[in-house]
């Protein structure tokens, strides 16, 4: 067996291992309220091999982006076919503020290629969440403002409105109980769902990803 074939087998094996790890250890169900509101935006269907290729591609992207420290990558949605990227709000925004930090560019730009240009493979759902520190009206305002800021950042880079949807959830979808400072910090987050577009599904079906 040639060195090239051996290298190819090793690459396939490592990709399978990484895919299993991401599926087994990093899968998060979308909340019921999100499933209801996102509706068709987050619905992905395909045959077994197509979905397998999609998952493998997202694993590769998660590996490519792992240099973004403190950001979580998970699979979610139907057939585990959506890449869920969770960013702590403090990396993008100052406390109690919806003005984007200059440092935010370094966290958002590496994901731009997934949704921009001729090589775009996904649409995106941008969701912002808060802790429970404040009135419902205020929490809805701050989370909605932050979601729109991320939306506008991608729009300025050339991403079209037909590719993006944004939501502010306030404290309606907490990850933790808000019982202490650490839990409240984890609840303050921006989540971006990358949903395979038609081009990506066609490529996955043909084994071209």
PDB file of C-alpha atoms in Angstrom:
ATOM      1  CA  UNK A   1       0.000   0.000   0.000  1.00  0.00           C
ATOM      2  CA  UNK A   2       1.371   3.390  -0.980  1.00  0.00           C
ATOM      3  CA  UNK A   3       2.184   6.105   1.536  1.00  0.00           C
ATOM      4  CA  UNK A   4      -0.569   8.220  -0.002  1.00  0.00           C
ATOM      5  CA  UNK A   5      -3.197   5.528   0.605  1.00  0.00           C
ATOM      6  CA  UNK A   6      -1.936   4.977   4.146  1.00  0.00           C
ATOM      7  CA  UNK A   7      -2.150   8.704   4.845  1.00  0.00           C
ATOM      8  CA  UNK A   8      -5.647   8.798   3.398  1.00  0.00           C
ATOM      9  CA  UNK A   9      -6.777   5.904   5.615  1.00  0.00           C
ATOM     10  CA  UNK A  10      -5.323   7.606   8.685  1.00  0.00           C
ATOM     11  CA  UNK A  11      -7.128  10.848   7.802  1.00  0.00           C
ATOM     12  CA  UNK A  12     -10.452   9.002   7.347  1.00  0.00           C
ATOM     13  CA  UNK A  13      -9.978   7.157  10.647  1.00  0.00           C
ATOM     14  CA  UNK A  14      -9.183  10.351  12.569  1.00  0.00           C
ATOM     15  CA  UNK A  15     -12.145  12.139  10.995  1.00  0.00           C
ATOM     16  CA  UNK A  16     -14.439   9.272  12.034  1.00  0.00           C
ATOM     17  CA  UNK A  17     -13.104   9.423  15.585  1.00  0.00           C
ATOM     18  CA  UNK A  18     -13.598  13.198  15.762  1.00  0.00           C
ATOM     19  CA  UNK A  19     -17.083  12.894  14.305  1.00  0.00           C
ATOM     20  CA  UNK A  20     -18.025  10.293  16.913  1.00  0.00           C
ATOM     21  CA  UNK A  21     -16.632  12.449  19.699  1.00  0.00           C
ATOM     22  CA  UNK A  22     -18.520  15.528  18.567  1.00  0.00           C
ATOM     23  CA  UNK A  23     -21.751  13.568  18.230  1.00  0.00           C
ATOM     24  CA  UNK A  24     -21.380  11.651  21.481  1.00  0.00           C
ATOM     25  CA  UNK A  25     -20.053  14.419  23.703  1.00  0.00           C
ATOM     26  CA  UNK A  26     -21.143  17.671  22.060  1.00  0.00           C
ATOM     27  CA  UNK A  27     -24.787  17.342  21.117  1.00  0.00           C
ATOM     28  CA  UNK A  28     -27.351  19.809  22.434  1.00  0.00           C
ATOM     29  CA  UNK A  29     -31.036  19.670  21.749  1.00  0.00           C
ATOM     30  CA  UNK A  30     -32.615  22.862  20.566  1.00  0.00           C
ATOM     31  CA  UNK A  31     -35.110  24.129  23.133  1.00  0.00           C
ATOM     32  CA  UNK A  32     -38.806  23.661  22.380  1.00  0.00           C
ATOM     33  CA  UNK A  33     -39.420  27.412  22.214  1.00  0.00           C
ATOM     34  CA  UNK A  34     -36.608  27.787  19.678  1.00  0.00           C
ATOM     35  CA  UNK A  35     -37.802  24.874  17.561  1.00  0.00           C
ATOM     36  CA  UNK A  36     -41.239  26.446  17.458  1.00  0.00           C
ATOM     37  CA  UNK A  37     -39.992  29.881  16.411  1.00  0.00           C
ATOM     38  CA  UNK A  38     -37.193  28.894  14.048  1.00  0.00           C
ATOM     39  CA  UNK A  39     -39.479  26.508  12.213  1.00  0.00           C
ATOM     40  CA  UNK A  40     -38.429  25.735   8.664  1.00  0.00           C
ATOM     41  CA  UNK A  41     -35.183  27.732   9.025  1.00  0.00           C
ATOM     42  CA  UNK A  42     -33.719  24.886  11.089  1.00  0.00           C
ATOM     43  CA  UNK A  43     -35.236  21.914   9.268  1.00  0.00           C
ATOM     44  CA  UNK A  44     -32.710  19.746   7.421  1.00  0.00           C
ATOM     45  CA  UNK A  45     -33.556  16.465   5.720  1.00  0.00           C
ATOM     46  CA  UNK A  46     -31.558  14.022   3.661  1.00  0.00           C
ATOM     47  CA  UNK A  47     -30.564  10.399   3.317  1.00  0.00           C
ATOM     48  CA  UNK A  48     -28.220   8.710   5.763  1.00  0.00           C
ATOM     49  CA  UNK A  49     -25.023   9.194   3.756  1.00  0.00           C
ATOM     50  CA  UNK A  50     -25.801  12.846   3.031  1.00  0.00           C
ATOM     51  CA  UNK A  51     -26.346  13.596   6.719  1.00  0.00           C
ATOM     52  CA  UNK A  52     -23.199  11.673   7.608  1.00  0.00           C
ATOM     53  CA  UNK A  53     -21.203  13.817   5.196  1.00  0.00           C
ATOM     54  CA  UNK A  54     -22.753  16.981   6.634  1.00  0.00           C
ATOM     55  CA  UNK A  55     -21.815  15.974  10.166  1.00  0.00           C
ATOM     56  CA  UNK A  56     -18.283  15.144   9.082  1.00  0.00           C
ATOM     57  CA  UNK A  57     -17.958  18.563   7.455  1.00  0.00           C
ATOM     58  CA  UNK A  58     -19.102  20.324  10.632  1.00  0.00           C
ATOM     59  CA  UNK A  59     -16.587  18.312  12.655  1.00  0.00           C
ATOM     60  CA  UNK A  60     -13.852  19.519  10.310  1.00  0.00           C
ATOM     61  CA  UNK A  61     -15.033  23.115  10.686  1.00  0.00           C
ATOM     62  CA  UNK A  62     -15.093  22.797  14.474  1.00  0.00           C
ATOM     63  CA  UNK A  63     -11.505  21.584  14.329  1.00  0.00           C
ATOM     64  CA  UNK A  64     -10.567  24.484  12.040  1.00  0.00           C
ATOM     65  CA  UNK A  65     -12.084  26.965  14.489  1.00  0.00           C
ATOM     66  CA  UNK A  66     -10.824  25.432  17.713  1.00  0.00           C
ATOM     67  CA  UNK A  67      -8.262  28.246  18.048  1.00  0.00           C
ATOM     68  CA  UNK A  68     -11.221  30.432  19.111  1.00  0.00           C
ATOM     69  CA  UNK A  69     -10.819  29.832  22.808  1.00  0.00           C
ATOM     70  CA  UNK A  70     -13.832  29.836  25.148  1.00  0.00           C
ATOM     71  CA  UNK A  71     -16.255  29.172  22.274  1.00  0.00           C
ATOM     72  CA  UNK A  72     -18.324  25.980  22.229  1.00  0.00           C
ATOM     73  CA  UNK A  73     -19.100  23.907  19.144  1.00  0.00           C
ATOM     74  CA  UNK A  74     -21.999  21.463  19.182  1.00  0.00           C
ATOM     75  CA  UNK A  75     -24.179  19.570  16.749  1.00  0.00           C
ATOM     76  CA  UNK A  76     -27.910  20.098  17.047  1.00  0.00           C
ATOM     77  CA  UNK A  77     -31.166  19.992  15.119  1.00  0.00           C
ATOM     78  CA  UNK A  78     -32.677  17.333  12.907  1.00  0.00           C
ATOM     79  CA  UNK A  79     -30.189  14.573  12.057  1.00  0.00           C
ATOM     80  CA  UNK A  80     -27.566  16.459  14.117  1.00  0.00           C
ATOM     81  CA  UNK A  81     -26.954  18.432  10.930  1.00  0.00           C
ATOM     82  CA  UNK A  82     -26.670  21.976  12.341  1.00  0.00           C
ATOM     83  CA  UNK A  83     -23.483  23.428  13.786  1.00  0.00           C
ATOM     84  CA  UNK A  84     -24.213  25.362  16.984  1.00  0.00           C
ATOM     85  CA  UNK A  85     -21.579  27.914  17.990  1.00  0.00           C
ATOM     86  CA  UNK A  86     -21.959  29.430  21.464  1.00  0.00           C
ATOM     87  CA  UNK A  87     -20.016  32.593  22.299  1.00  0.00           C
ATOM     88  CA  UNK A  88     -19.931  34.103  25.813  1.00  0.00           C
ATOM     89  CA  UNK A  89     -21.504  37.562  25.600  1.00  0.00           C
ATOM     90  CA  UNK A  90     -18.508  39.139  27.375  1.00  0.00           C
ATOM     91  CA  UNK A  91     -16.310  38.325  24.359  1.00  0.00           C
ATOM     92  CA  UNK A  92     -18.473  40.477  22.087  1.00  0.00           C
ATOM     93  CA  UNK A  93     -20.045  43.085  24.374  1.00  0.00           C
ATOM     94  CA  UNK A  94     -19.272  45.088  27.492  1.00  0.00           C
ATOM     95  CA  UNK A  95     -21.453  44.337  30.516  1.00  0.00           C
ATOM     96  CA  UNK A  96     -24.997  45.735  30.224  1.00  0.00           C
ATOM     97  CA  UNK A  97     -24.162  47.141  26.788  1.00  0.00           C
ATOM     98  CA  UNK A  98     -25.114  46.254  23.223  1.00  0.00           C
ATOM     99  CA  UNK A  99     -22.276  48.144  21.559  1.00  0.00           C
ATOM    100  CA  UNK A 100     -19.968  45.590  20.004  1.00  0.00           C
ATOM    101  CA  UNK A 101     -16.387  45.450  21.239  1.00  0.00           C
ATOM    102  CA  UNK A 102     -13.561  45.915  18.741  1.00  0.00           C
ATOM    103  CA  UNK A 103     -12.314  42.456  19.757  1.00  0.00           C
ATOM    104  CA  UNK A 104     -15.567  40.915  18.489  1.00  0.00           C
ATOM    105  CA  UNK A 105     -14.226  40.931  14.930  1.00  0.00           C
ATOM    106  CA  UNK A 106     -11.674  38.254  15.826  1.00  0.00           C
ATOM    107  CA  UNK A 107     -14.446  35.898  16.970  1.00  0.00           C
ATOM    108  CA  UNK A 108     -16.961  36.513  14.201  1.00  0.00           C
ATOM    109  CA  UNK A 109     -14.770  36.817  11.112  1.00  0.00           C
ATOM    110  CA  UNK A 110     -13.404  33.226  11.061  1.00  0.00           C
ATOM    111  CA  UNK A 111     -16.979  31.949  10.544  1.00  0.00           C
ATOM    112  CA  UNK A 112     -17.790  34.412   7.754  1.00  0.00           C
ATOM    113  CA  UNK A 113     -16.735  32.066   4.955  1.00  0.00           C
ATOM    114  CA  UNK A 114     -19.533  29.651   5.882  1.00  0.00           C
ATOM    115  CA  UNK A 115     -22.248  32.138   4.902  1.00  0.00           C
ATOM    116  CA  UNK A 116     -20.643  34.602   2.493  1.00  0.00           C
ATOM    117  CA  UNK A 117     -19.744  34.522  -1.176  1.00  0.00           C
ATOM    118  CA  UNK A 118     -20.036  31.860  -3.834  1.00  0.00           C
ATOM    119  CA  UNK A 119     -18.627  29.199  -1.519  1.00  0.00           C
ATOM    120  CA  UNK A 120     -21.220  29.759   1.236  1.00  0.00           C
ATOM    121  CA  UNK A 121     -22.587  26.480   2.567  1.00  0.00           C
ATOM    122  CA  UNK A 122     -25.035  27.621   5.236  1.00  0.00           C
ATOM    123  CA  UNK A 123     -27.656  30.041   6.409  1.00  0.00           C
ATOM    124  CA  UNK A 124     -27.469  31.333   9.966  1.00  0.00           C
ATOM    125  CA  UNK A 125     -29.716  31.897  12.951  1.00  0.00           C
ATOM    126  CA  UNK A 126     -28.321  34.408  15.452  1.00  0.00           C
ATOM    127  CA  UNK A 127     -29.730  34.161  18.974  1.00  0.00           C
ATOM    128  CA  UNK A 128     -28.874  36.206  22.048  1.00  0.00           C
ATOM    129  CA  UNK A 129     -29.656  35.244  25.647  1.00  0.00           C
ATOM    130  CA  UNK A 130     -29.359  36.951  29.034  1.00  0.00           C
ATOM    131  CA  UNK A 131     -29.301  35.968  32.682  1.00  0.00           C
ATOM    132  CA  UNK A 132     -32.193  36.903  35.011  1.00  0.00           C
ATOM    133  CA  UNK A 133     -30.665  40.120  36.351  1.00  0.00           C
ATOM    134  CA  UNK A 134     -33.224  42.758  35.387  1.00  0.00           C
ATOM    135  CA  UNK A 135     -36.820  43.185  34.303  1.00  0.00           C
ATOM    136  CA  UNK A 136     -38.231  41.069  31.503  1.00  0.00           C
ATOM    137  CA  UNK A 137     -38.528  44.207  29.359  1.00  0.00           C
ATOM    138  CA  UNK A 138     -34.887  45.144  29.863  1.00  0.00           C
ATOM    139  CA  UNK A 139     -33.598  41.612  29.285  1.00  0.00           C
ATOM    140  CA  UNK A 140     -35.595  41.354  26.072  1.00  0.00           C
ATOM    141  CA  UNK A 141     -34.232  44.730  24.973  1.00  0.00           C
ATOM    142  CA  UNK A 142     -30.551  43.970  25.666  1.00  0.00           C
ATOM    143  CA  UNK A 143     -30.645  40.497  24.129  1.00  0.00           C
ATOM    144  CA  UNK A 144     -32.528  41.709  21.062  1.00  0.00           C
ATOM    145  CA  UNK A 145     -30.100  44.611  20.599  1.00  0.00           C
ATOM    146  CA  UNK A 146     -27.104  42.295  20.819  1.00  0.00           C
ATOM    147  CA  UNK A 147     -28.563  39.851  18.307  1.00  0.00           C
ATOM    148  CA  UNK A 148     -29.157  42.708  15.873  1.00  0.00           C
ATOM    149  CA  UNK A 149     -25.598  43.968  16.340  1.00  0.00           C
ATOM    150  CA  UNK A 150     -24.190  40.589  15.328  1.00  0.00           C
ATOM    151  CA  UNK A 151     -26.639  40.505  12.403  1.00  0.00           C
ATOM    152  CA  UNK A 152     -25.475  43.961  11.286  1.00  0.00           C
ATOM    153  CA  UNK A 153     -21.821  42.992  11.598  1.00  0.00           C
ATOM    154  CA  UNK A 154     -22.316  40.124   9.151  1.00  0.00           C
ATOM    155  CA  UNK A 155     -24.452  42.337   6.906  1.00  0.00           C
ATOM    156  CA  UNK A 156     -21.583  44.821   6.676  1.00  0.00           C
ATOM    157  CA  UNK A 157     -19.345  42.004   5.478  1.00  0.00           C
ATOM    158  CA  UNK A 158     -21.735  41.321   2.606  1.00  0.00           C
ATOM    159  CA  UNK A 159     -23.979  38.576   3.994  1.00  0.00           C
ATOM    160  CA  UNK A 160     -27.466  38.987   2.531  1.00  0.00           C
ATOM    161  CA  UNK A 161     -30.669  39.286   4.578  1.00  0.00           C
ATOM    162  CA  UNK A 162     -32.026  36.106   3.023  1.00  0.00           C
ATOM    163  CA  UNK A 163     -29.199  34.196   4.705  1.00  0.00           C
ATOM    164  CA  UNK A 164     -29.685  35.474   8.281  1.00  0.00           C
ATOM    165  CA  UNK A 165     -32.334  35.511  10.985  1.00  0.00           C
ATOM    166  CA  UNK A 166     -31.873  36.961  14.464  1.00  0.00           C
ATOM    167  CA  UNK A 167     -33.682  36.588  17.788  1.00  0.00           C
ATOM    168  CA  UNK A 168     -33.362  38.007  21.288  1.00  0.00           C
ATOM    169  CA  UNK A 169     -34.588  35.603  23.940  1.00  0.00           C
ATOM    170  CA  UNK A 170     -33.949  37.464  27.183  1.00  0.00           C
ATOM    171  CA  UNK A 171     -33.993  34.914  30.007  1.00  0.00           C
ATOM    172  CA  UNK A 172     -36.469  32.557  28.302  1.00  0.00           C
ATOM    173  CA  UNK A 173     -33.877  29.902  27.408  1.00  0.00           C
ATOM    174  CA  UNK A 174     -31.400  29.641  30.328  1.00  0.00           C
ATOM    175  CA  UNK A 175     -28.630  27.041  30.260  1.00  0.00           C
ATOM    176  CA  UNK A 176     -28.265  27.154  34.041  1.00  0.00           C
ATOM    177  CA  UNK A 177     -30.319  28.061  37.092  1.00  0.00           C
ATOM    178  CA  UNK A 178     -28.922  31.598  37.576  1.00  0.00           C
ATOM    179  CA  UNK A 179     -28.050  30.581  41.123  1.00  0.00           C
ATOM    180  CA  UNK A 180     -24.614  32.194  41.219  1.00  0.00           C
ATOM    181  CA  UNK A 181     -22.249  34.455  39.261  1.00  0.00           C
ATOM    182  CA  UNK A 182     -20.760  31.595  37.221  1.00  0.00           C
ATOM    183  CA  UNK A 183     -24.154  30.282  36.128  1.00  0.00           C
ATOM    184  CA  UNK A 184     -25.417  33.733  35.205  1.00  0.00           C
ATOM    185  CA  UNK A 185     -22.315  34.324  33.110  1.00  0.00           C
ATOM    186  CA  UNK A 186     -22.916  31.103  31.184  1.00  0.00           C
ATOM    187  CA  UNK A 187     -26.473  32.209  30.491  1.00  0.00           C
ATOM    188  CA  UNK A 188     -25.266  35.459  28.906  1.00  0.00           C
ATOM    189  CA  UNK A 189     -24.331  34.224  25.457  1.00  0.00           C
ATOM    190  CA  UNK A 190     -24.677  34.579  21.711  1.00  0.00           C
ATOM    191  CA  UNK A 191     -25.450  31.432  19.772  1.00  0.00           C
ATOM    192  CA  UNK A 192     -25.090  31.122  16.019  1.00  0.00           C
ATOM    193  CA  UNK A 193     -26.730  28.172  14.308  1.00  0.00           C
ATOM    194  CA  UNK A 194     -25.208  27.308  10.935  1.00  0.00           C
ATOM    195  CA  UNK A 195     -27.859  25.482   8.912  1.00  0.00           C
ATOM    196  CA  UNK A 196     -26.827  23.631   5.716  1.00  0.00           C
ATOM    197  CA  UNK A 197     -28.076  25.395   2.590  1.00  0.00           C
ATOM    198  CA  UNK A 198     -29.155  23.674  -0.617  1.00  0.00           C
ATOM    199  CA  UNK A 199     -25.681  23.873  -2.101  1.00  0.00           C
ATOM    200  CA  UNK A 200     -24.154  22.147   0.909  1.00  0.00           C
ATOM    201  CA  UNK A 201     -26.762  19.380   0.827  1.00  0.00           C
ATOM    202  CA  UNK A 202     -26.158  18.807  -2.900  1.00  0.00           C
ATOM    203  CA  UNK A 203     -22.417  18.604  -2.307  1.00  0.00           C
ATOM    204  CA  UNK A 204     -22.906  16.292   0.669  1.00  0.00           C
ATOM    205  CA  UNK A 205     -25.119  14.007  -1.378  1.00  0.00           C
ATOM    206  CA  UNK A 206     -22.415  13.778  -4.062  1.00  0.00           C
ATOM    207  CA  UNK A 207     -19.647  13.312  -1.516  1.00  0.00           C
ATOM    208  CA  UNK A 208     -18.017  16.599  -2.556  1.00  0.00           C
ATOM    209  CA  UNK A 209     -17.721  18.347   0.819  1.00  0.00           C
TER     210      UNK A 209
END
